[in-house]
XYZ file of C-alpha atoms in Angstrom:
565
model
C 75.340 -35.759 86.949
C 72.509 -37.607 87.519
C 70.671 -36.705 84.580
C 73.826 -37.209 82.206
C 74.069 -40.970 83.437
C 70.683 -41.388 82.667
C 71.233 -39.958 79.003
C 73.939 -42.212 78.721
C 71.641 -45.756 79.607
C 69.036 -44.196 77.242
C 71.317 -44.029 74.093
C 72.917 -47.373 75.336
C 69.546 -48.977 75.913
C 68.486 -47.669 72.130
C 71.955 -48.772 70.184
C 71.153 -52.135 72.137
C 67.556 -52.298 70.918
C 68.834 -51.996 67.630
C 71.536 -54.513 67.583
C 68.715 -56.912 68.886
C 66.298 -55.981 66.300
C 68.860 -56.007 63.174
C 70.125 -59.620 64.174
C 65.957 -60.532 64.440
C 65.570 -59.023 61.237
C 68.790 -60.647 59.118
C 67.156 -62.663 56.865
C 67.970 -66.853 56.615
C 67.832 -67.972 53.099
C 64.330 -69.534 52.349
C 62.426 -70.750 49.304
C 63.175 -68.248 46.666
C 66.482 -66.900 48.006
C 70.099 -67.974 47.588
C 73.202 -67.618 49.453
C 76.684 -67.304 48.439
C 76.877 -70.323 47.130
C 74.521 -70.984 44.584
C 73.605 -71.869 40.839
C 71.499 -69.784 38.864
C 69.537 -71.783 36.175
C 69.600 -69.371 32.541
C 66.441 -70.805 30.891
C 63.593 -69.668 28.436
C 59.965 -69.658 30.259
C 56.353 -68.018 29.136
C 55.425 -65.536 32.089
C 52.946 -63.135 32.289
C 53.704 -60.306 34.960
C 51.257 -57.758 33.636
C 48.709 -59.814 32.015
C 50.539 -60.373 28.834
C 51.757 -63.356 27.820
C 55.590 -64.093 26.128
C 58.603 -66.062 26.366
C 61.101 -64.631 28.727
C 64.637 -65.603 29.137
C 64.735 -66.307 33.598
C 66.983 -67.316 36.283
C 65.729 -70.277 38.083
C 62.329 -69.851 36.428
C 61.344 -66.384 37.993
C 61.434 -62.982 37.339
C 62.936 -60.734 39.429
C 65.449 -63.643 39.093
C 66.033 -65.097 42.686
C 67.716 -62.923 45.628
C 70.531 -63.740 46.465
C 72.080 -62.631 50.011
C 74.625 -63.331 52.269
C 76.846 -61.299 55.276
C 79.389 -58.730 54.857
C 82.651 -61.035 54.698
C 81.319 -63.806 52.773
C 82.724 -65.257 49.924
C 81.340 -66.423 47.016
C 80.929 -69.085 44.346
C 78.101 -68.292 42.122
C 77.404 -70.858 39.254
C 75.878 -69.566 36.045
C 74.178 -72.493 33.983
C 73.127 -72.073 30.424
C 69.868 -73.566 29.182
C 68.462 -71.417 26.510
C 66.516 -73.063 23.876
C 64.277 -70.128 22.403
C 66.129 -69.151 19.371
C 64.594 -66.006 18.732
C 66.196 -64.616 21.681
C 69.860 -64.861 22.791
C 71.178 -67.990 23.402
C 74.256 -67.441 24.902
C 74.733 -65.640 27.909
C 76.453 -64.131 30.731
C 75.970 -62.401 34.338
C 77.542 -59.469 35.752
C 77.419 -58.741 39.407
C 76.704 -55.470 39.422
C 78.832 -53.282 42.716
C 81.063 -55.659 43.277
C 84.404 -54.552 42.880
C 85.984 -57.483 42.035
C 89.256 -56.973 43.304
C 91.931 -59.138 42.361
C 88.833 -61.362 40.792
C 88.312 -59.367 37.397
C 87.235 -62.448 35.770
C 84.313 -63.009 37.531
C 83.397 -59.666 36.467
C 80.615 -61.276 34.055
C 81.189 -58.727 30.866
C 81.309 -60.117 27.773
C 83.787 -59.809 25.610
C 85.576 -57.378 28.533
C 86.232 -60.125 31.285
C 85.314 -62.952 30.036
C 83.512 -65.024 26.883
C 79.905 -65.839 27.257
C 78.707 -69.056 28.444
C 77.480 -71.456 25.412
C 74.116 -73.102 25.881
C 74.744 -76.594 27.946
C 77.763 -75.392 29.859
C 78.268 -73.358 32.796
C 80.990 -70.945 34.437
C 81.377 -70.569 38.009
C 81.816 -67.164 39.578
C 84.208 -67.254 42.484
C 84.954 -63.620 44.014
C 85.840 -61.818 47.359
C 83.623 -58.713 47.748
C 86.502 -57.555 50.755
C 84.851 -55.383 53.119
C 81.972 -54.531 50.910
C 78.022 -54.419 52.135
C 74.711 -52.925 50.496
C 72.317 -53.208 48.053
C 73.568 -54.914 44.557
C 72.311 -56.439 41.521
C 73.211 -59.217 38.895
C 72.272 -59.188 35.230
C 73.368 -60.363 31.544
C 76.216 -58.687 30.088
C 75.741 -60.053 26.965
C 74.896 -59.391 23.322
C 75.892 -59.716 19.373
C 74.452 -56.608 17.788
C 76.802 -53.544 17.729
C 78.366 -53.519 21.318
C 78.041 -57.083 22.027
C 78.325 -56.467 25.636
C 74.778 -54.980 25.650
C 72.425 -57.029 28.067
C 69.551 -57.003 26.149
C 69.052 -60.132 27.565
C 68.597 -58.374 30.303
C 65.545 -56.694 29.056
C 64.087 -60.683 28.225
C 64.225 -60.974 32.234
C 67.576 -61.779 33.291
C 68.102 -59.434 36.278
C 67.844 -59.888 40.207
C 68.393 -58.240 43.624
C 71.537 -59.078 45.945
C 72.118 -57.786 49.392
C 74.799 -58.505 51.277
C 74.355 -57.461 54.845
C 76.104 -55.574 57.797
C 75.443 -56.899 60.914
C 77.194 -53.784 62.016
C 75.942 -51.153 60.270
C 76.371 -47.823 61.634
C 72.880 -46.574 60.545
C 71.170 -49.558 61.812
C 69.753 -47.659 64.636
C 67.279 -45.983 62.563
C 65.041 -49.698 61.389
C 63.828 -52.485 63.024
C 63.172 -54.568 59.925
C 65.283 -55.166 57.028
C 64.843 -59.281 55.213
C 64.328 -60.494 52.089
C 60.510 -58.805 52.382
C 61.893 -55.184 52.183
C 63.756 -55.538 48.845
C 61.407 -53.647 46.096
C 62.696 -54.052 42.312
C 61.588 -51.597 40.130
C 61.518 -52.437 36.532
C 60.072 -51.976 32.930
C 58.577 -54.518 31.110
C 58.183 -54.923 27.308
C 55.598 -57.075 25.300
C 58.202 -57.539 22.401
C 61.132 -59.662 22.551
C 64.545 -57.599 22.969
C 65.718 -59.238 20.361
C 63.215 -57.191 18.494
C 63.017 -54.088 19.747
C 67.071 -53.492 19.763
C 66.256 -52.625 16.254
C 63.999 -49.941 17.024
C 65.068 -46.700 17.698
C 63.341 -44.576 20.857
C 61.359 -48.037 22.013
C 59.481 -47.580 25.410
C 58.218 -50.218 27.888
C 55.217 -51.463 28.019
C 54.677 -51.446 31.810
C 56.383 -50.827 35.128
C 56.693 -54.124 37.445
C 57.287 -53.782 41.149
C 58.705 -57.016 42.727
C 57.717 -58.301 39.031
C 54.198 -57.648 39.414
C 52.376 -54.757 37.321
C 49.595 -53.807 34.934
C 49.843 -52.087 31.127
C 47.657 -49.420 29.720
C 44.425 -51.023 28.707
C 45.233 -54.170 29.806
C 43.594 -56.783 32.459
C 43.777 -56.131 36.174
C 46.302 -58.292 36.898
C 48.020 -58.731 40.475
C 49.532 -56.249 41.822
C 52.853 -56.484 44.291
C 51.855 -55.762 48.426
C 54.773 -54.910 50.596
C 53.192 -55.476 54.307
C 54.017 -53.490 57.065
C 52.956 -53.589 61.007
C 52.049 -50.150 62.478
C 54.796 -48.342 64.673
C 57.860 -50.622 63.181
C 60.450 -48.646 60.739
C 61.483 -50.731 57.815
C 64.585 -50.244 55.487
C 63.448 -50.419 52.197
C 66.005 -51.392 49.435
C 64.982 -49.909 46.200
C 66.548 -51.392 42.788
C 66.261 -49.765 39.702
C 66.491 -53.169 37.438
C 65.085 -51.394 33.890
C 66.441 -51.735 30.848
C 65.679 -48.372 29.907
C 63.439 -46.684 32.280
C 63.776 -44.624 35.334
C 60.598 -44.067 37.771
C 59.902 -41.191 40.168
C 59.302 -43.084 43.624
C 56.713 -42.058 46.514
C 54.629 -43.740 48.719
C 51.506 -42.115 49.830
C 50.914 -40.256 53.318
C 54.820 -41.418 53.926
C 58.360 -39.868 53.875
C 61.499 -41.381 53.258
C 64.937 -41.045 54.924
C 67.716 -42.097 52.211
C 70.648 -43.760 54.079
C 72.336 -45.878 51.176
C 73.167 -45.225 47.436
C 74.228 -47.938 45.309
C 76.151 -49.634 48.419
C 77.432 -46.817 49.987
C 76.085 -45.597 53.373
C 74.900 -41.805 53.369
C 74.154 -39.135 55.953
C 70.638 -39.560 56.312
C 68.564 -37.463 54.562
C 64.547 -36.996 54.441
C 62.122 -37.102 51.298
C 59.151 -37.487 50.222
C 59.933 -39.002 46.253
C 63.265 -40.121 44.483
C 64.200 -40.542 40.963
C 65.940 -44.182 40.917
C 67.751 -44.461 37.123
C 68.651 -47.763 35.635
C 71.354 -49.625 37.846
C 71.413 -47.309 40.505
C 70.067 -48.785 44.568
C 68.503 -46.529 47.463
C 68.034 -47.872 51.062
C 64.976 -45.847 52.627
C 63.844 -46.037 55.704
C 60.132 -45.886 56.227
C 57.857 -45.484 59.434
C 54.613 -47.494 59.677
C 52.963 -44.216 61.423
C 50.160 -43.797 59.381
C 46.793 -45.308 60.381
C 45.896 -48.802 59.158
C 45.005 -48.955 55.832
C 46.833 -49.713 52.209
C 48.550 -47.233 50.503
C 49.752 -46.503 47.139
C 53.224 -47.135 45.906
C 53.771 -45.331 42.932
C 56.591 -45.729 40.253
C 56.541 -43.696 37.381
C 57.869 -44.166 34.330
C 59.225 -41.634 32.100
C 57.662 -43.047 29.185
C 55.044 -41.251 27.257
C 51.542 -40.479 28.496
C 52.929 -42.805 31.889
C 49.797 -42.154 34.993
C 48.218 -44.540 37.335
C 44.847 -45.447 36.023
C 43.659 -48.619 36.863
C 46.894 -49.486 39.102
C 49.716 -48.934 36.450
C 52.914 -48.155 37.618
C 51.876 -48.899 41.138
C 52.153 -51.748 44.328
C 50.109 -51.979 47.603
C 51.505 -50.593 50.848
C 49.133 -52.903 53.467
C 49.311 -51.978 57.382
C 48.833 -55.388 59.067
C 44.504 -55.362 59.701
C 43.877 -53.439 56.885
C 41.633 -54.914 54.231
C 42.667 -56.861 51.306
C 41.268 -54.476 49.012
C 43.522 -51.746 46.619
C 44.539 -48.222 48.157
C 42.233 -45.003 47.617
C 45.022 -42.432 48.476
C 45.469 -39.588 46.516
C 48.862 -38.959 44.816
C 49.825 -35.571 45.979
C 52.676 -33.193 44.670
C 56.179 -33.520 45.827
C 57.243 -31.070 48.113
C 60.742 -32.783 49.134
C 62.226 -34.684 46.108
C 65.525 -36.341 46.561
C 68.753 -33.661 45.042
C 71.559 -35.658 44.648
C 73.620 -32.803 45.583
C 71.911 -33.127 48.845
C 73.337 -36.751 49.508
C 76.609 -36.919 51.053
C 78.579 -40.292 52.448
C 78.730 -41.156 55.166
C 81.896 -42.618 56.210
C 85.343 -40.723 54.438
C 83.102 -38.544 52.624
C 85.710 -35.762 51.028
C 86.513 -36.785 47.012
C 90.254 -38.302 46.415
C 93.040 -35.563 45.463
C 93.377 -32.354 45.132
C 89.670 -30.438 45.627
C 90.081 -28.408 42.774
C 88.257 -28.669 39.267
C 91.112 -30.214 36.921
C 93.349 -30.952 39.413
C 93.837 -34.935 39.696
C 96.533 -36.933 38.227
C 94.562 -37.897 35.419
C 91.900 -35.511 34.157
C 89.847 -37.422 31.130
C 86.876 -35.334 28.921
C 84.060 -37.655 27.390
C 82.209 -36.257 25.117
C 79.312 -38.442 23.908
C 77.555 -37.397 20.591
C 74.169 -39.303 19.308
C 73.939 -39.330 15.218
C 71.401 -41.274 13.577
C 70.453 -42.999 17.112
C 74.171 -44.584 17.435
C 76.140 -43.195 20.181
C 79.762 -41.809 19.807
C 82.383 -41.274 22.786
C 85.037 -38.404 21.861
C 84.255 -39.684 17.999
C 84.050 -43.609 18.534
C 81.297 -46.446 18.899
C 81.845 -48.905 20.965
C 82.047 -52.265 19.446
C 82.981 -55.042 20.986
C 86.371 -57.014 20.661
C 86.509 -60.462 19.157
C 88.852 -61.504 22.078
C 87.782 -60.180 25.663
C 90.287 -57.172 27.009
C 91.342 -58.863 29.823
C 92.526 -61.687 28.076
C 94.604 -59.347 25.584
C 95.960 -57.858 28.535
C 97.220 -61.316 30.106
C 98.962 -61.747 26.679
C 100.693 -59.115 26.505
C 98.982 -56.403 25.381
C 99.744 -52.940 27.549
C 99.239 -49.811 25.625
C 95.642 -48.867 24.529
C 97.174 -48.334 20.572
C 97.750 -52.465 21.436
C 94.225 -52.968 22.941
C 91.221 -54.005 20.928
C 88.582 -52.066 20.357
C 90.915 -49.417 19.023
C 89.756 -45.999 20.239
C 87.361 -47.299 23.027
C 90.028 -48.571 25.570
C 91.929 -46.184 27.983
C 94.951 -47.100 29.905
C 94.959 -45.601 33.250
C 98.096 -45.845 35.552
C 97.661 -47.626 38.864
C 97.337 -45.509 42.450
C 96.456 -42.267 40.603
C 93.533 -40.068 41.147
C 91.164 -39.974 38.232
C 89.078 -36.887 37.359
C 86.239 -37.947 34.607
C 83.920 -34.982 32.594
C 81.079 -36.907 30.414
C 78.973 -34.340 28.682
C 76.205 -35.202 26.227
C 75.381 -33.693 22.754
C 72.220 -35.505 21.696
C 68.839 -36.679 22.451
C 67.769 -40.052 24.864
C 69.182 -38.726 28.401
C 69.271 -38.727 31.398
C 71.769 -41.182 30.636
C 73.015 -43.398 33.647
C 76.649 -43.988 33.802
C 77.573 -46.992 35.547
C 81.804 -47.506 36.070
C 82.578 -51.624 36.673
C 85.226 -52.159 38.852
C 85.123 -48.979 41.533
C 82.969 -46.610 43.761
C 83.733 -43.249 42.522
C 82.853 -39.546 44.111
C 80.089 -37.130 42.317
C 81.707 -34.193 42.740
C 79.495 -32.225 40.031
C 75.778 -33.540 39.483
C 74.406 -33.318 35.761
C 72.317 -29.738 35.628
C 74.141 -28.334 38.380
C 76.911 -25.641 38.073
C 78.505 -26.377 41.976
C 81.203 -28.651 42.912
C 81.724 -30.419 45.917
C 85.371 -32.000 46.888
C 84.432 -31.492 50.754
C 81.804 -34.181 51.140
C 79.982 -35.426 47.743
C 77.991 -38.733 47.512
C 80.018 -42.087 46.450
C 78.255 -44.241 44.021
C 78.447 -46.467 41.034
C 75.602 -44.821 38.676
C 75.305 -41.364 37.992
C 73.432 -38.969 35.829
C 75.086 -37.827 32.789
C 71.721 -35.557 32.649
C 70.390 -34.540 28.776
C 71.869 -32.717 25.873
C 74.173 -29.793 27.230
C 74.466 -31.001 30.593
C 77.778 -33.018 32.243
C 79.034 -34.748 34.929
C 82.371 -34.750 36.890
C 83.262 -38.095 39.288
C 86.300 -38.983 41.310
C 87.739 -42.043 41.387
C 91.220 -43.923 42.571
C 92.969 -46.498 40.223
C 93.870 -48.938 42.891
C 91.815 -51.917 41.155
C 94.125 -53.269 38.358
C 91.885 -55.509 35.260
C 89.863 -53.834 32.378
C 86.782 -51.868 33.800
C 83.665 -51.223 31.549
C 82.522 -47.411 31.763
C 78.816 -47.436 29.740
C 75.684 -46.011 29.724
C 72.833 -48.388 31.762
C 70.482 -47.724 29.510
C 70.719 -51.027 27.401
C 69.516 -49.920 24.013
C 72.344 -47.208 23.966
C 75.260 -49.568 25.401
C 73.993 -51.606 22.333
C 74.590 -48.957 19.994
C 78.002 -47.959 21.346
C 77.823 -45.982 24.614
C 80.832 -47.791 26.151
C 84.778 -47.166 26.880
C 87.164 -49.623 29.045
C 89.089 -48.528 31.566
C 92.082 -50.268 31.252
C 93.613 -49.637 34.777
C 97.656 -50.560 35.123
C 97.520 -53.077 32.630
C 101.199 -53.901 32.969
C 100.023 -55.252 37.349
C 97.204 -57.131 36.478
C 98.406 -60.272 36.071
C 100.590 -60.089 39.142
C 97.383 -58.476 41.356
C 94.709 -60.913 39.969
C 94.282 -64.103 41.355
C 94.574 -67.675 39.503
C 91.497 -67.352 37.148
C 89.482 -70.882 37.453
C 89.434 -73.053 34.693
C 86.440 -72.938 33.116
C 87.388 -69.314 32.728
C 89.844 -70.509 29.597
C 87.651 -72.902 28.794
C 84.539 -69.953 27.537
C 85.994 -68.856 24.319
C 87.383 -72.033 22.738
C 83.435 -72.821 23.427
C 81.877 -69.765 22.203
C 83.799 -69.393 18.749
C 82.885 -73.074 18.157
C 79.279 -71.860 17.620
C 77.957 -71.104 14.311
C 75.657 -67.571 14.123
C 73.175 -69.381 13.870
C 73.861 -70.831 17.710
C 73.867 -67.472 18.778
C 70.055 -67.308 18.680
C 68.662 -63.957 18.501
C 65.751 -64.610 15.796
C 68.273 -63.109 12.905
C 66.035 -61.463 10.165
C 62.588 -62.646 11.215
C 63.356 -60.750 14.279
C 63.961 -57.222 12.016
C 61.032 -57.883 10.235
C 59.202 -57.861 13.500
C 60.608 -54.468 14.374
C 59.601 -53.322 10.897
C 55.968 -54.166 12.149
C 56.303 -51.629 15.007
C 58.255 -49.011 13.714
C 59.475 -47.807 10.595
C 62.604 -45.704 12.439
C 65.276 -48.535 12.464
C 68.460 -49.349 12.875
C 70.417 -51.720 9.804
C 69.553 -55.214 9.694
C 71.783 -57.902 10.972
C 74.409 -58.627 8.327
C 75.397 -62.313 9.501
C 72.351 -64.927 9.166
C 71.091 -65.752 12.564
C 72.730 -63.419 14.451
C 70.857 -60.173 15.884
């Protein structure tokens, strides 16, 4: 009896501890970090993360663009200011928030030419959404281009990208940290030397260099600073990973330490211990990591899968630093992995079985995506995505119901509302893994790319997912109970440029009854946009393919209006 009371004051003691130590650890916005409410300042600035010097296109004048974070039930009212001047890169914009469901709130959605028009230089659109319940590790990021897709965010790959967390003071694994703030967000990202405006033209591009918390070094290059994440000995700290790339994904591990995987792309997991993880383009991981080594600094090590991609002279790598260790850079040794994250080993954590029946081809709606490369332009069942002149939602609020009536024709798909969605995406060609990212929902993996199991009982719930390489496929889960147009595209931005897109169109005929009032300067975005001439657009027009033709003779056409890319 006695010795069961006393287990009883232990665990409550310990849940107690961690309460204390999660409310310690919630981070207050400082210099550098937004809240809710906040404006985020689209502008052209020369940076030089790696050592090289260029014109980027920031928010607020940084890259990673600010973080923004704020508590599970907040609301939000995020204005996005335009004040591109660099011609030879985009010069309109827009920014999705990448996660968020947006429901009810599909035009804050931030995809161009799906939710909304982009936002003209000298004008600004305010972003007022709901994210209802919602808590984890997000991102925000253009939507925008006018080559092919137009909804590419190419302008993403310029530097318009940054971390948001929105936090649960309640969160049921929080038992297992004592320190998660605005220090333990890591971005991982690729960096390139060209303008994107440049290298859209080139097909198979690579990065130049990996950034971590938008520091990093390039092959041959100077030894620039390097990113330190600082820890003190015997605390555990949550580490939220972002995969930010344009293009790239990185094998994570830090040296002499493990990491226990409790959160994929805003969904909490059973936790699950490894020693490196493959992070793809969109996709988040919250890993929690024990200061239990002795003091010292310690590699961090993000590789790219670009060619001929080590860690000579500090590429692709950050600066673990025990508090007393010297200021000096790590000499561990990389090792081999021995326990690499499966993502058929992830599972979530709370209501973990798949919607529907648990049978293959046994939902409501069972869809087949088959997506063929020819030439380096992308085809889904037999159709490149190119984006509409007028934004789906906004067809869909006149009128428009039936995907034969929806623009682009062949690349929208009506879905009825409150029905179970069962989704094959299988690949044909060259340039994968390719991550799948689905706007607008959470959805249920319930058949990993390169695997031949499924699992209805208890898969992982994300919002990116392998599609895997040539031969391979996916199969994902997801209800319909989020009525507005919903962008389903590859995250790797060159390909979504060239046409790796569809729109879910998801009960069409409710979505003006289920969304809210849409603000005004909502209506206000395309009468401004089509006012532009190309030439407004920005985007360096042919000077910019003549560039490309400098660094690759394997292109893609030229632009056929003057000025635009």
């Amino acid at each position: 009896m006695f010795t069961s009371i006393l287990f009883a004051s232990l665990i409550s003691s310990i849940n107690e501890a961690a309460i204390v130590s999660r409310s310690q650890s919630y981070p207050l916005p400082q210099n550098g970090v937004l809240g809710p409410q906040s404006k985020l300042t689209v502008a052209n600035k020369a940076i030089a993360p790696d050592g090289y010097e260029r014109s980027a296109t920031l928010v607020n004048g940084v890259f990673p663009g600010p973080l923004i974070i704020a508590q599970k039930g907040d609301n939000f009212s995020i204005e996005v200011a335009n004040e591109l001047t660099d011609t030879s890169m985009d010069m309109v914009t827009s920014v999705h928030f990448h996660g968020i469901y947006q429901n009810r709130t599909s035009y804050a959605d931030g995809t161009a030419f799906v939710t909304q028009c982009p936002v003209t230089p000298n004008n600004s659109y305010v972003h007022t959404f709901s994210p209802q319940g919602q808590a984890g590790t997000f991102w925000y990021h253009s939507h925008y281009s006018i080559q092919y897709a137009k909804d590419s965010p190419v302008e993403q790959c310029d530097g318009l990208r940054g971390a948001m967390v929105i936090y649960d003071p309640e969160d049921p694994l929080g038992y297992l940290y004592d320190v998660d703030d605005v220090n333990t967000v890591i971005t991982l990202s690729d960096w390139y030397h060209a303008e994107a405006t440049v290298l859209r033209y080139v097909i198979g591009n690579e990065a130049d260099s990996t950034l971590i918390n938008g520091l990093g070094r390039y092959a041959g290059g100077p030894a620039s600073d390097l990113a330190v994440i600082n820890v003190e000995q015997g605390k555990r700290y949550r580490f939220r990973l972002l995969g930010i790339s344009c293009d790239s994904n990185f094998q994570f591990s830090i040296d002499g330490h493990s990491m226990t995987v409790i959160e994929a792309d805003g969904q909490s997991t059973e936790p699950l211990v490894v020693d490196q993880l493959q992070i793809l383009a969109g996709q988040r991981y919250s890993v929690v990591v024990a200061a239990d080594q002795p003091v010292n600094n310690y590699w961090v090590r993000s590789l790219p899968d670009t060619t001929n991609a080590s860690f000579v002279g500090g590429t692709n790598s950050a600066i673990l630093r025990y508090q007393g260790a010297q200021q000096v850079e790590p000499t561990t040794v990389n090792t081999t992995s021995t326990n690499p994250l499966q993502e058929t080993n992830l599972h979530a954590l709370i209501n973990p079985a798949a919607p529907g029946i648990p049978e293959y081809g046994a939902a409501d709606i069972n869809l087949n995506l088959q997506v063929a490369n020819i030439n380096g332009i992308f085809f889904v069942n037999n159709v490149s995505y190119t984006a509409p002149t007028v934004p789906v939602l906004m067809q869909i609020l006149s009128g428009a119901q039936e995907a034969t009536d929806l623009m682009p024709n062949g690349s929208v798909i009506v879905l009825e509302a409150n029905k179970v969605v069962e989704l094959t995406l299988s690949t044909t060609g060259p340039g994968g893994p390719h991550p799948i990212h689905l706007h607008g929902h959470s959805f249920s993996v319930v058949q990993s790319a390169g695997n031949s199991t499924f699992n209805y009982a208890n898969p992982v719930r994300r919002d990116v997912v392998s599609a895997g390489s040539k031969g391979q496929q996916m199969v994902i889960r997801w209800v319909t109970d989020n009525s507005g147009p919903w962008f389903l595209h590859c995250h790797i931005n060159w390909h979504l440029d060239v046409g790796f897109a569809v729109v879910m169109a998801e009960s069409p005929s409710i979505t003006q009854k289920t969304m809210n009032i849409s603000p005004p300067g909502w209506d206000e975005l395309c009468p401004a946009y089509n006012a532009l001439t190309p030439e407004q657009w920005g985007g360096g027009g042919l000077a910019n393919y003549e560039a490309a033709a400098n660094i690759s003779s394997t292109l893609y056409p030229p632009p056929t209006v003057p000025g635009s890319i």
